[in-house]
Coordinates of C-alpha atoms in Angstrom, one line a residue:
M1 CA -25.0 10.2 2.8
A2 CA -22.6 7.8 4.5
S3 CA -23.9 5.0 6.6
R4 CA -22.3 2.3 8.7
I5 CA -21.1 -0.7 6.7
C6 CA -20.0 -3.8 8.5
I7 CA -18.9 -7.0 6.7
K8 CA -17.3 -9.7 8.8
E9 CA -14.6 -7.9 10.9
I10 CA -14.4 -4.7 8.9
C11 CA -16.7 -1.8 9.8
L12 CA -16.6 1.7 8.2
D13 CA -18.7 4.7 7.4
G14 CA -19.2 4.9 3.6
K15 CA -21.8 5.0 0.8
L16 CA -22.7 2.0 -1.3
H17 CA -22.9 2.3 -5.0
R18 CA -24.4 -0.5 -7.1
V19 CA -22.2 -1.2 -10.1
D20 CA -24.5 0.3 -12.8
I21 CA -23.9 2.5 -15.7
S22 CA -26.4 5.1 -14.3
D23 CA -24.5 5.7 -11.1
E24 CA -22.4 8.8 -11.2
Y25 CA -19.7 7.5 -8.8
V26 CA -19.3 4.3 -10.9
R27 CA -19.0 6.3 -14.1
T28 CA -16.4 8.6 -12.5
I29 CA -14.1 6.0 -11.1
M30 CA -14.4 3.7 -14.1
C31 CA -13.6 6.4 -16.6
Y32 CA -11.5 8.9 -14.7
P33 CA -10.6 11.5 -15.8
Y34 CA -12.7 11.3 -19.0
H35 CA -15.9 10.3 -17.3
E36 CA -18.0 12.9 -19.2
S37 CA -16.5 12.1 -22.6
S38 CA -17.7 10.1 -25.6
L39 CA -14.8 7.8 -24.9
C40 CA -16.4 6.9 -21.5
K41 CA -19.7 6.2 -23.1
K42 CA -18.0 3.8 -25.6
I43 CA -15.9 1.8 -23.1
L44 CA -17.9 2.0 -19.9
P45 CA -20.3 -1.0 -20.7
E46 CA -17.3 -3.3 -21.3
R47 CA -15.5 -2.1 -18.1
I48 CA -18.7 -2.6 -16.1
K49 CA -19.0 -6.1 -17.5
I50 CA -15.5 -6.9 -16.4
I51 CA -16.3 -5.7 -12.8
K52 CA -19.5 -7.7 -12.6
D53 CA -17.8 -10.8 -14.1
A54 CA -15.3 -10.4 -11.2
N55 CA -18.3 -10.8 -8.8
I56 CA -18.2 -7.2 -7.7
E57 CA -21.7 -5.8 -7.2
Y58 CA -21.0 -2.7 -5.2
F59 CA -18.4 0.0 -4.8
I60 CA -18.0 1.8 -1.4
E61 CA -17.4 5.5 -1.5
Y62 CA -14.9 5.9 1.2
G63 CA -11.4 7.4 1.8
N64 CA -9.4 10.5 2.3
K65 CA -8.8 11.3 -1.4
L66 CA -11.3 13.1 -3.6
V67 CA -12.3 12.7 -7.2
G68 CA -14.3 15.9 -7.7
K69 CA -16.5 15.8 -4.6
M70 CA -16.5 12.0 -4.3
K71 CA -14.3 10.0 -1.9
V72 CA -11.8 7.3 -3.0
L73 CA -9.2 5.3 -1.2
G74 CA -6.4 6.4 -3.5
K75 CA -5.7 8.6 -6.5
G76 CA -2.5 8.0 -8.4
W77 CA -1.0 8.8 -11.8
S78 CA -2.0 5.4 -13.2
A79 CA -5.1 4.3 -11.3
I80 CA -8.0 5.1 -9.0
T81 CA -8.4 2.9 -5.9
T82 CA -11.7 2.3 -4.2
L83 CA -13.3 -0.2 -1.9
S84 CA -15.7 -2.8 -3.2
I85 CA -17.7 -5.7 -2.0
H86 CA -16.2 -8.9 -3.6
D87 CA -17.3 -12.4 -2.6
N88 CA -19.0 -10.9 0.5
N89 CA -15.8 -9.2 1.7
I90 CA -14.7 -5.6 1.7
R91 CA -11.7 -5.5 -0.7
V92 CA -9.7 -3.0 -2.6
T93 CA -10.3 -2.5 -6.4
K94 CA -7.7 -0.7 -8.3
I95 CA -8.9 0.7 -11.7
R96 CA -6.6 1.9 -14.4
R97 CA -7.1 5.5 -15.4
L98 CA -8.0 6.3 -19.0
D99 CA -5.1 8.7 -19.2
S100 CA -2.6 6.3 -17.6
R101 CA 0.8 6.0 -19.3
R102 CA 0.8 2.4 -18.2
G103 CA -1.0 0.2 -20.7
T104 CA -1.8 -2.4 -18.1
L105 CA -2.0 -3.2 -14.3
E106 CA -0.9 -6.8 -14.9
Y107 CA 2.7 -6.3 -14.1
E108 CA 1.9 -4.9 -10.6
A109 CA -0.5 -7.7 -10.0
I110 CA 2.0 -10.4 -11.0
I111 CA 4.5 -8.9 -8.5
L112 CA 1.8 -8.9 -5.8
E113 CA 0.9 -12.5 -6.5
Y114 CA 4.6 -13.5 -6.3
L115 CA 4.8 -11.8 -2.8
S116 CA 1.6 -13.3 -1.5
P117 CA 3.1 -16.3 0.4
Y118 CA 5.4 -14.0 2.4
N119 CA 2.9 -11.8 4.2
I120 CA 4.5 -8.6 2.9
S121 CA 1.8 -7.2 0.7
P122 CA -2.0 -7.5 0.3
R123 CA -3.3 -10.8 -1.2
V124 CA -4.5 -10.5 -4.8
Y125 CA -7.7 -12.3 -5.9
L126 CA -7.9 -11.5 -9.5
W127 CA -6.7 -9.0 -12.1
N128 CA -6.6 -8.0 -15.8
R129 CA -5.1 -5.1 -17.6
D130 CA -7.6 -2.7 -16.1
I131 CA -8.3 -3.8 -12.6
I132 CA -6.7 -5.5 -9.6
V133 CA -8.8 -6.9 -6.7
M134 CA -6.9 -7.4 -3.4
D135 CA -7.2 -7.4 0.3
Y136 CA -8.1 -4.2 2.2
I137 CA -5.5 -3.6 4.9
K138 CA -7.3 -1.4 7.5
G139 CA -5.0 0.5 9.8
P140 CA -2.8 3.5 10.3
S141 CA 0.3 4.5 8.3
I142 CA 3.8 3.8 9.6
D143 CA 4.2 7.5 10.4
D144 CA 1.0 7.6 12.6
V145 CA 2.1 4.5 14.5
I146 CA 5.6 5.9 15.2
N147 CA 4.1 9.3 16.3
S148 CA 1.7 7.5 18.7
L149 CA 4.4 5.3 20.3
I150 CA 6.7 8.2 20.8
A151 CA 3.9 10.3 22.3
K152 CA 3.3 7.5 24.8
N153 CA 7.0 7.0 25.3
D154 CA 6.5 3.3 24.5
L155 CA 10.1 2.7 23.3
V156 CA 9.9 -1.0 23.8
S157 CA 7.0 -1.2 21.2
L158 CA 8.9 1.2 19.0
R159 CA 11.9 -1.0 18.9
R160 CA 9.7 -4.0 18.2
L161 CA 8.1 -2.1 15.3
L162 CA 11.4 -1.1 13.8
K163 CA 12.7 -4.7 13.9
K164 CA 9.6 -6.1 12.2
L165 CA 9.7 -3.3 9.5
L166 CA 13.3 -4.0 8.7
I167 CA 12.9 -7.7 8.5
K168 CA 10.0 -7.3 6.0
A169 CA 12.0 -4.9 4.0
W170 CA 15.0 -7.3 4.0
L171 CA 12.7 -10.1 2.8
L172 CA 11.6 -7.9 0.0
D173 CA 15.2 -7.2 -0.9
I174 CA 16.1 -10.9 -0.8
L175 CA 13.1 -11.8 -3.1
G176 CA 14.5 -9.4 -5.7
I177 CA 11.6 -6.9 -5.8
D178 CA 12.4 -3.2 -5.5
H179 CA 9.3 -1.3 -4.4
G180 CA 10.6 2.0 -5.7
E181 CA 8.7 4.3 -3.4
L182 CA 9.9 3.5 0.1
S183 CA 12.1 6.6 0.4
R184 CA 8.6 8.3 0.7
A185 CA 7.1 5.6 2.8
S186 CA 4.2 7.4 4.5
G187 CA 1.6 6.3 2.0
H188 CA 3.2 2.9 1.2
V189 CA 3.4 1.2 4.6
I190 CA 0.3 0.2 6.6
C191 CA 0.1 -1.3 10.0
D192 CA -2.8 -3.7 10.3
E193 CA -4.8 -2.8 13.4
K194 CA -6.2 -6.3 13.9
L195 CA -3.1 -8.4 13.3
H196 CA -0.4 -6.0 14.3
E197 CA 1.4 -6.7 11.1
I198 CA 3.2 -4.4 8.6
Y199 CA 2.3 -4.4 4.9
F200 CA 3.8 -2.7 1.9
I201 CA 1.2 -1.4 -0.5
D202 CA 1.1 0.3 -3.9
F203 CA 3.6 -1.6 -6.1
E204 CA 2.9 0.2 -9.3
S205 CA 6.5 1.5 -9.5
A206 CA 8.0 -1.8 -8.3
G207 CA 10.2 -4.0 -10.4
Y208 CA 12.5 -7.0 -10.4
S209 CA 16.1 -6.0 -9.6
R210 CA 19.4 -7.6 -8.8
K211 CA 20.2 -4.5 -6.7
T212 CA 17.3 -3.7 -4.4
H213 CA 17.1 -0.8 -2.0
N214 CA 14.0 -1.5 0.2
A215 CA 15.7 -1.8 3.6
T216 CA 18.0 1.1 3.2
S217 CA 15.2 3.3 1.8
I218 CA 12.7 2.5 4.6
A219 CA 15.4 2.8 7.2
S220 CA 16.5 6.2 6.0
Y221 CA 12.9 7.4 5.9
V222 CA 11.8 6.2 9.4
L223 CA 15.0 7.0 11.2
F224 CA 15.9 10.4 9.6
R225 CA 12.5 11.8 8.4
T226 CA 10.1 11.0 11.2
K227 CA 10.0 11.9 14.9
I228 CA 12.5 9.1 15.5
S229 CA 15.2 11.4 14.3
K230 CA 14.8 13.4 17.5
L231 CA 15.8 10.4 19.5
L232 CA 19.2 10.2 17.7
D233 CA 22.3 12.0 18.7
E234 CA 25.2 12.4 16.3
E235 CA 27.0 9.2 17.5
K236 CA 23.8 7.1 17.0
R237 CA 23.3 8.6 13.5
L238 CA 26.9 7.7 12.4
R239 CA 26.6 4.2 13.8
I240 CA 23.3 3.7 12.0
I241 CA 24.7 5.0 8.7
N242 CA 27.6 2.7 9.0
K243 CA 25.3 -0.3 9.5
L244 CA 23.3 0.6 6.4
R245 CA 26.5 0.9 4.4
Q246 CA 27.6 -2.5 5.6
Y247 CA 24.2 -3.9 4.6
K248 CA 24.5 -2.5 1.1
T249 CA 27.5 -4.7 0.5
D250 CA 26.2 -8.1 1.6
Y251 CA 22.4 -7.8 2.5
F252 CA 23.2 -9.4 5.8
L253 CA 20.1 -9.2 8.0
G254 CA 22.2 -9.0 11.2
H255 CA 23.4 -5.4 10.2
L256 CA 19.7 -4.3 10.1
L257 CA 18.8 -6.0 13.4
E258 CA 21.4 -4.0 15.2
I259 CA 19.7 -0.7 14.2
P260 CA 16.6 -0.9 16.5
E261 CA 19.0 -1.5 19.5
L262 CA 21.0 1.6 18.5
V263 CA 17.8 3.7 18.4
V264 CA 16.4 2.5 21.7
Y265 CA 18.9 1.1 24.2

């Protein structure tokens, strides 16, 4: 049964699971989807040792995704994401699935560490081929924030949000990292409810690229596939598309910064 868990400034309703081979939740997320197989029995002790050596004593069953009947923060093709208690903080632990086509999570972790100084993505604390431990960004998705601002007719805050989002996407472009999933941004952009910052998450499809598409992808998504699209007449749409085409040629931030003004006069 879930109980209130509060550590420092983060409070949530979840269930604590001590990292132990006898715990069903631990076995499931550490060996998914072969948690009842002989393979799991063989590799689970080593995987648990890795987790404990990383100073993680507890997982927290919490989230909107399900593995069987158990809650997790995220369930992707290559990894299961859960909350954990690491160094007396609530953090995210990403665990490579046993059936993952990716042989390691290290590439994603290296990209996250490269981005750490720029306040674009969660900070990474440690990683190896099977796990990544990083900050937990608690807050709503970009879609939820947009819907809320439009419902309240808070167009000034909406313009400010778009500006901040496009600047961060531009920075990601300039740094040469293509996220790869921002054309479907709902689950990949989080708005921190404490700091009022925007973060990109889930970089498992990301890569280094000379030709990046973050700003154009996120702009196309939020402007044409969310409720913002209802604020745009045909003239505004054409002017926005023209600005994005200009941006594609020179990656000039000024083109992007004109877009929020076009959306909300």
